[in-house]
């Protein structure tokens, strides 16, 4: 198995994908299939699932003779990727003769920047892939990812639950608590890149602000984020990674009202 990323922007994006995974899971399986690289994991509270999908053409080189799944520490892979200089290309290999370790190599033509090599032990992780059913969303919006992250970070100051209320005319996001008061954000749908909702639909959904805060740590991946809402189903939040079909997707279960 061998993958190579030479494009500096893609190499930076690839590193960013793994930067905050430790907030969700201590260990992950990375699946190198013939057509794509795929990661799926669930957070420790079993409230959210994330997926990373990068098609083979996303990489400059993608050599997978047989599908390989590698289990690795989220913290360790973050530490390694954090040592990469921005001009360095990245090479990952797992030898057919030694499938117990992952080798990483960072290199560039600038002789003032030294090459770096790493060997990381691999793990056998017991994780069964979740089958995530495809559903017809009742409302969809596309919003600048930085704007959405700022809204979530501010709402988190006033409580632990995000309430989203939306209809054909408006979107309201709010957070409140007895001790801290209430904050509400009115979103003008004309200012959104895209917004659609079923005719006559009115929605009132609740989600964990703590987990949304962690999800928004990825806001620098893309300029915009797509959010899909369906009553009694998880919120789907997607960062699209360029035109090659790469994406990072989160599914966050709704909070159940005490009422």
mmCIF file of C-alpha atoms in Angstrom:
data_model
loop_
_atom_site.group_PDB
_atom_site.id
_atom_site.type_symbol
_atom_site.label_atom_id
_atom_site.label_comp_id
_atom_site.label_asym_id
_atom_site.label_seq_id
_atom_site.Cartn_x
_atom_site.Cartn_y
_atom_site.Cartn_z
ATOM 1 C CA UNK A 1 0.000 0.000 0.000
ATOM 2 C CA UNK A 2 1.295 3.436 -0.939
ATOM 3 C CA UNK A 3 -0.334 6.857 -1.161
ATOM 4 C CA UNK A 4 1.338 10.134 -2.125
ATOM 5 C CA UNK A 5 0.078 13.713 -1.728
ATOM 6 C CA UNK A 6 2.219 16.338 -3.485
ATOM 7 C CA UNK A 7 -0.221 19.225 -3.822
ATOM 8 C CA UNK A 8 0.511 21.556 -0.852
ATOM 9 C CA UNK A 9 -3.140 22.578 -0.397
ATOM 10 C CA UNK A 10 -4.299 18.955 -0.386
ATOM 11 C CA UNK A 11 -1.504 17.918 1.972
ATOM 12 C CA UNK A 12 -2.554 20.678 4.365
ATOM 13 C CA UNK A 13 -6.205 19.627 4.064
ATOM 14 C CA UNK A 14 -5.274 15.981 4.714
ATOM 15 C CA UNK A 15 -3.427 16.943 7.897
ATOM 16 C CA UNK A 16 -6.362 19.070 9.038
ATOM 17 C CA UNK A 17 -8.724 16.110 8.622
ATOM 18 C CA UNK A 18 -6.895 14.264 11.388
ATOM 19 C CA UNK A 19 -6.198 17.294 13.582
ATOM 20 C CA UNK A 20 -9.300 17.085 15.782
ATOM 21 C CA UNK A 21 -10.315 13.426 15.456
ATOM 22 C CA UNK A 22 -9.067 12.822 18.992
ATOM 23 C CA UNK A 23 -12.007 14.943 20.195
ATOM 24 C CA UNK A 24 -14.317 12.191 18.925
ATOM 25 C CA UNK A 25 -12.391 8.926 19.143
ATOM 26 C CA UNK A 26 -9.110 7.753 20.694
ATOM 27 C CA UNK A 27 -8.458 5.238 17.912
ATOM 28 C CA UNK A 28 -9.618 4.929 14.312
ATOM 29 C CA UNK A 29 -9.586 2.442 11.470
ATOM 30 C CA UNK A 30 -8.440 3.869 8.133
ATOM 31 C CA UNK A 31 -9.649 1.750 5.229
ATOM 32 C CA UNK A 32 -7.673 1.894 2.003
ATOM 33 C CA UNK A 33 -9.989 0.377 -0.577
ATOM 34 C CA UNK A 34 -9.227 0.093 -4.282
ATOM 35 C CA UNK A 35 -11.460 3.076 -5.119
ATOM 36 C CA UNK A 36 -11.128 5.263 -2.032
ATOM 37 C CA UNK A 37 -9.749 5.941 1.437
ATOM 38 C CA UNK A 38 -12.513 5.743 4.019
ATOM 39 C CA UNK A 39 -12.777 6.401 7.753
ATOM 40 C CA UNK A 40 -15.830 5.973 9.965
ATOM 41 C CA UNK A 41 -16.030 6.240 13.735
ATOM 42 C CA UNK A 42 -18.433 7.060 16.550
ATOM 43 C CA UNK A 43 -17.752 9.382 19.463
ATOM 44 C CA UNK A 44 -17.474 7.945 22.972
ATOM 45 C CA UNK A 45 -20.947 9.175 23.949
ATOM 46 C CA UNK A 46 -22.417 7.390 20.896
ATOM 47 C CA UNK A 47 -24.242 10.532 19.842
ATOM 48 C CA UNK A 48 -22.337 11.356 16.650
ATOM 49 C CA UNK A 49 -20.690 9.547 13.753
ATOM 50 C CA UNK A 50 -18.121 10.995 11.384
ATOM 51 C CA UNK A 51 -16.953 9.815 7.982
ATOM 52 C CA UNK A 52 -13.990 10.780 5.825
ATOM 53 C CA UNK A 53 -14.088 9.765 2.180
ATOM 54 C CA UNK A 54 -11.312 10.537 -0.305
ATOM 55 C CA UNK A 55 -11.542 8.935 -3.763
ATOM 56 C CA UNK A 56 -8.388 7.469 -5.295
ATOM 57 C CA UNK A 57 -8.085 10.351 -7.775
ATOM 58 C CA UNK A 58 -7.804 12.798 -4.847
ATOM 59 C CA UNK A 59 -4.208 11.570 -4.402
ATOM 60 C CA UNK A 60 -1.265 11.997 -6.793
ATOM 61 C CA UNK A 61 -0.485 8.318 -6.259
ATOM 62 C CA UNK A 62 -2.823 5.698 -4.852
ATOM 63 C CA UNK A 63 -1.469 2.153 -5.036
ATOM 64 C CA UNK A 64 -3.700 -0.400 -3.329
ATOM 65 C CA UNK A 65 -3.212 -3.944 -4.633
ATOM 66 C CA UNK A 66 -5.472 -5.385 -1.944
ATOM 67 C CA UNK A 67 -7.772 -3.525 0.469
ATOM 68 C CA UNK A 68 -5.968 -2.647 3.700
ATOM 69 C CA UNK A 69 -7.421 -1.523 7.036
ATOM 70 C CA UNK A 70 -5.059 0.062 9.530
ATOM 71 C CA UNK A 71 -5.920 0.802 13.155
ATOM 72 C CA UNK A 72 -4.094 3.735 14.661
ATOM 73 C CA UNK A 73 -4.038 6.111 17.635
ATOM 74 C CA UNK A 74 -5.769 9.413 16.861
ATOM 75 C CA UNK A 75 -3.386 11.345 19.104
ATOM 76 C CA UNK A 76 -0.292 9.760 17.587
ATOM 77 C CA UNK A 77 -1.251 10.404 13.968
ATOM 78 C CA UNK A 78 -2.025 14.016 14.918
ATOM 79 C CA UNK A 79 1.413 14.425 16.515
ATOM 80 C CA UNK A 80 3.139 13.067 13.425
ATOM 81 C CA UNK A 81 1.179 15.150 10.920
ATOM 82 C CA UNK A 82 1.728 18.239 13.054
ATOM 83 C CA UNK A 83 5.489 18.014 12.370
ATOM 84 C CA UNK A 84 5.024 18.405 8.607
ATOM 85 C CA UNK A 85 6.235 21.661 7.056
ATOM 86 C CA UNK A 86 3.750 23.261 4.668
ATOM 87 C CA UNK A 87 5.959 22.720 1.603
ATOM 88 C CA UNK A 88 6.521 19.020 2.266
ATOM 89 C CA UNK A 89 4.795 16.306 0.293
ATOM 90 C CA UNK A 90 3.564 13.244 2.108
ATOM 91 C CA UNK A 91 4.037 9.515 1.517
ATOM 92 C CA UNK A 92 2.252 6.756 3.468
ATOM 93 C CA UNK A 93 3.229 3.116 3.034
ATOM 94 C CA UNK A 94 2.377 -0.226 4.587
ATOM 95 C CA UNK A 95 4.650 -3.000 3.339
ATOM 96 C CA UNK A 96 3.104 -6.286 2.235
ATOM 97 C CA UNK A 97 5.833 -8.064 4.183
ATOM 98 C CA UNK A 98 5.237 -6.080 7.396
ATOM 99 C CA UNK A 99 1.618 -5.059 7.946
ATOM 100 C CA UNK A 100 2.286 -4.240 11.615
ATOM 101 C CA UNK A 101 3.512 -0.698 11.036
ATOM 102 C CA UNK A 102 2.713 2.423 9.040
ATOM 103 C CA UNK A 103 5.622 4.336 7.514
ATOM 104 C CA UNK A 104 5.291 8.056 6.818
ATOM 105 C CA UNK A 105 7.752 10.203 4.910
ATOM 106 C CA UNK A 106 7.683 14.004 4.578
ATOM 107 C CA UNK A 107 9.946 15.497 1.912
ATOM 108 C CA UNK A 108 10.386 18.563 -0.315
ATOM 109 C CA UNK A 109 12.880 20.047 -2.783
ATOM 110 C CA UNK A 110 13.855 22.864 -0.418
ATOM 111 C CA UNK A 111 17.137 21.633 1.046
ATOM 112 C CA UNK A 112 16.736 23.967 4.028
ATOM 113 C CA UNK A 113 13.856 21.759 5.166
ATOM 114 C CA UNK A 114 14.982 18.318 6.228
ATOM 115 C CA UNK A 115 13.113 15.147 5.369
ATOM 116 C CA UNK A 116 11.291 13.369 8.182
ATOM 117 C CA UNK A 117 10.502 9.674 8.526
ATOM 118 C CA UNK A 118 8.200 7.919 10.988
ATOM 119 C CA UNK A 119 7.139 4.400 11.853
ATOM 120 C CA UNK A 120 3.897 3.935 13.775
ATOM 121 C CA UNK A 121 2.659 0.647 15.243
ATOM 122 C CA UNK A 122 -0.728 -0.486 13.986
ATOM 123 C CA UNK A 123 -3.570 -1.910 16.058
ATOM 124 C CA UNK A 124 -6.338 -4.445 15.577
ATOM 125 C CA UNK A 125 -9.448 -2.425 16.380
ATOM 126 C CA UNK A 126 -12.825 -4.064 16.797
ATOM 127 C CA UNK A 127 -15.226 -1.677 15.080
ATOM 128 C CA UNK A 128 -18.262 -2.645 13.050
ATOM 129 C CA UNK A 129 -19.174 -0.195 10.313
ATOM 130 C CA UNK A 130 -22.511 1.517 10.830
ATOM 131 C CA UNK A 131 -24.971 1.332 7.967
ATOM 132 C CA UNK A 132 -26.220 4.894 7.629
ATOM 133 C CA UNK A 133 -29.518 4.889 5.725
ATOM 134 C CA UNK A 134 -30.135 7.474 3.047
ATOM 135 C CA UNK A 135 -33.029 9.769 3.956
ATOM 136 C CA UNK A 136 -34.889 12.584 2.235
ATOM 137 C CA UNK A 137 -34.064 15.745 4.161
ATOM 138 C CA UNK A 138 -36.900 18.134 4.972
ATOM 139 C CA UNK A 139 -34.696 21.236 5.097
ATOM 140 C CA UNK A 140 -31.256 22.035 3.675
ATOM 141 C CA UNK A 141 -29.045 25.062 4.046
ATOM 142 C CA UNK A 142 -25.570 26.046 2.929
ATOM 143 C CA UNK A 143 -23.807 28.616 5.097
ATOM 144 C CA UNK A 144 -20.224 29.939 5.320
ATOM 145 C CA UNK A 145 -18.453 27.494 7.618
ATOM 146 C CA UNK A 146 -16.700 30.234 9.594
ATOM 147 C CA UNK A 147 -19.993 32.044 10.182
ATOM 148 C CA UNK A 148 -21.679 28.866 11.407
ATOM 149 C CA UNK A 149 -18.733 28.095 13.708
ATOM 150 C CA UNK A 150 -18.924 31.577 15.241
ATOM 151 C CA UNK A 151 -22.663 31.203 15.851
ATOM 152 C CA UNK A 152 -22.191 27.834 17.562
ATOM 153 C CA UNK A 153 -19.308 29.090 19.706
ATOM 154 C CA UNK A 154 -21.367 32.066 20.885
ATOM 155 C CA UNK A 155 -24.520 30.046 21.540
ATOM 156 C CA UNK A 156 -22.488 27.598 23.611
ATOM 157 C CA UNK A 157 -21.840 30.416 26.094
ATOM 158 C CA UNK A 158 -25.535 30.360 27.017
ATOM 159 C CA UNK A 159 -26.289 26.672 27.306
ATOM 160 C CA UNK A 160 -25.619 23.126 26.169
ATOM 161 C CA UNK A 161 -28.486 22.719 23.702
ATOM 162 C CA UNK A 162 -28.975 24.271 20.284
ATOM 163 C CA UNK A 163 -32.567 24.749 19.200
ATOM 164 C CA UNK A 164 -33.122 25.186 15.470
ATOM 165 C CA UNK A 165 -36.470 26.576 14.382
ATOM 166 C CA UNK A 166 -37.127 26.997 10.697
ATOM 167 C CA UNK A 167 -39.930 27.384 8.191
ATOM 168 C CA UNK A 168 -40.300 28.846 4.710
ATOM 169 C CA UNK A 169 -39.777 32.401 5.979
ATOM 170 C CA UNK A 170 -36.999 32.255 8.562
ATOM 171 C CA UNK A 171 -34.381 30.320 10.514
ATOM 172 C CA UNK A 172 -33.754 30.872 14.214
ATOM 173 C CA UNK A 173 -30.997 29.299 16.286
ATOM 174 C CA UNK A 174 -31.117 29.739 20.041
ATOM 175 C CA UNK A 175 -29.634 28.591 23.315
ATOM 176 C CA UNK A 176 -30.859 29.255 26.824
ATOM 177 C CA UNK A 177 -30.392 28.267 30.433
ATOM 178 C CA UNK A 178 -31.906 29.370 33.729
ATOM 179 C CA UNK A 179 -28.592 30.693 35.033
ATOM 180 C CA UNK A 180 -27.054 32.169 31.873
ATOM 181 C CA UNK A 181 -30.046 33.607 30.065
ATOM 182 C CA UNK A 182 -30.879 33.282 26.389
ATOM 183 C CA UNK A 183 -29.275 34.024 23.034
ATOM 184 C CA UNK A 184 -31.114 33.854 19.722
ATOM 185 C CA UNK A 185 -29.697 34.261 16.214
ATOM 186 C CA UNK A 186 -32.028 35.226 13.369
ATOM 187 C CA UNK A 187 -30.651 34.031 10.034
ATOM 188 C CA UNK A 188 -31.882 35.849 6.950
ATOM 189 C CA UNK A 189 -32.494 33.112 4.387
ATOM 190 C CA UNK A 190 -31.687 35.582 1.577
ATOM 191 C CA UNK A 191 -28.129 35.763 2.924
ATOM 192 C CA UNK A 192 -27.591 31.994 2.664
ATOM 193 C CA UNK A 193 -25.928 30.417 -0.361
ATOM 194 C CA UNK A 194 -28.739 27.862 -0.498
ATOM 195 C CA UNK A 195 -31.868 27.186 1.515
ATOM 196 C CA UNK A 196 -34.771 24.864 0.863
ATOM 197 C CA UNK A 197 -37.535 23.411 3.011
ATOM 198 C CA UNK A 198 -40.593 21.336 2.242
ATOM 199 C CA UNK A 199 -43.663 23.413 1.485
ATOM 200 C CA UNK A 200 -45.595 24.157 4.671
ATOM 201 C CA UNK A 201 -42.882 22.546 6.818
ATOM 202 C CA UNK A 202 -42.141 23.899 10.303
ATOM 203 C CA UNK A 203 -39.234 22.388 12.220
ATOM 204 C CA UNK A 204 -38.069 22.638 15.828
ATOM 205 C CA UNK A 205 -35.046 20.446 16.542
ATOM 206 C CA UNK A 206 -32.494 20.267 19.374
ATOM 207 C CA UNK A 207 -28.837 19.192 19.293
ATOM 208 C CA UNK A 208 -25.806 19.123 21.580
ATOM 209 C CA UNK A 209 -23.825 22.359 21.386
ATOM 210 C CA UNK A 210 -20.739 20.681 22.855
ATOM 211 C CA UNK A 211 -20.519 18.215 19.987
ATOM 212 C CA UNK A 212 -21.397 20.862 17.398
ATOM 213 C CA UNK A 213 -18.584 22.959 18.839
ATOM 214 C CA UNK A 214 -16.165 20.081 18.190
ATOM 215 C CA UNK A 215 -17.549 19.566 14.683
ATOM 216 C CA UNK A 216 -17.020 23.249 13.937
ATOM 217 C CA UNK A 217 -13.329 22.856 14.735
ATOM 218 C CA UNK A 218 -13.206 21.675 11.107
ATOM 219 C CA UNK A 219 -14.649 24.922 9.751
ATOM 220 C CA UNK A 220 -11.328 25.842 8.101
ATOM 221 C CA UNK A 221 -11.546 22.799 5.817
ATOM 222 C CA UNK A 222 -13.936 24.535 3.426
ATOM 223 C CA UNK A 223 -15.505 27.925 2.861
ATOM 224 C CA UNK A 224 -19.020 26.556 3.236
ATOM 225 C CA UNK A 225 -20.800 23.789 5.097
ATOM 226 C CA UNK A 226 -23.963 21.968 4.050
ATOM 227 C CA UNK A 227 -26.516 21.157 6.753
ATOM 228 C CA UNK A 228 -29.473 18.812 6.245
ATOM 229 C CA UNK A 229 -32.324 18.473 8.724
ATOM 230 C CA UNK A 230 -34.990 15.802 9.098
ATOM 231 C CA UNK A 231 -37.342 15.367 12.049
ATOM 232 C CA UNK A 232 -36.475 12.384 14.271
ATOM 233 C CA UNK A 233 -33.242 11.772 12.329
ATOM 234 C CA UNK A 234 -29.652 12.916 12.872
ATOM 235 C CA UNK A 235 -28.500 16.272 11.604
ATOM 236 C CA UNK A 236 -26.170 15.774 8.645
ATOM 237 C CA UNK A 237 -23.316 18.242 8.266
ATOM 238 C CA UNK A 238 -20.933 17.972 5.331
ATOM 239 C CA UNK A 239 -17.645 19.623 4.378
ATOM 240 C CA UNK A 240 -16.919 19.075 0.659
ATOM 241 C CA UNK A 241 -13.187 18.884 -0.039
ATOM 242 C CA UNK A 242 -12.832 20.311 -3.544
ATOM 243 C CA UNK A 243 -14.089 19.036 -6.886
ATOM 244 C CA UNK A 244 -12.642 15.512 -6.684
ATOM 245 C CA UNK A 245 -15.441 14.093 -4.539
ATOM 246 C CA UNK A 246 -13.659 14.176 -1.183
ATOM 247 C CA UNK A 247 -15.779 14.985 1.853
ATOM 248 C CA UNK A 248 -15.999 14.862 5.630
ATOM 249 C CA UNK A 249 -19.470 14.164 6.985
ATOM 250 C CA UNK A 250 -20.911 14.279 10.498
ATOM 251 C CA UNK A 251 -24.178 12.800 11.745
ATOM 252 C CA UNK A 252 -25.444 14.158 15.066
ATOM 253 C CA UNK A 253 -28.412 12.563 16.817
ATOM 254 C CA UNK A 254 -31.126 14.983 17.975
ATOM 255 C CA UNK A 255 -31.794 15.589 21.646
ATOM 256 C CA UNK A 256 -35.065 14.143 22.866
ATOM 257 C CA UNK A 257 -37.359 16.656 24.530
ATOM 258 C CA UNK A 258 -38.359 15.944 28.124
ATOM 259 C CA UNK A 259 -41.832 17.000 27.089
#
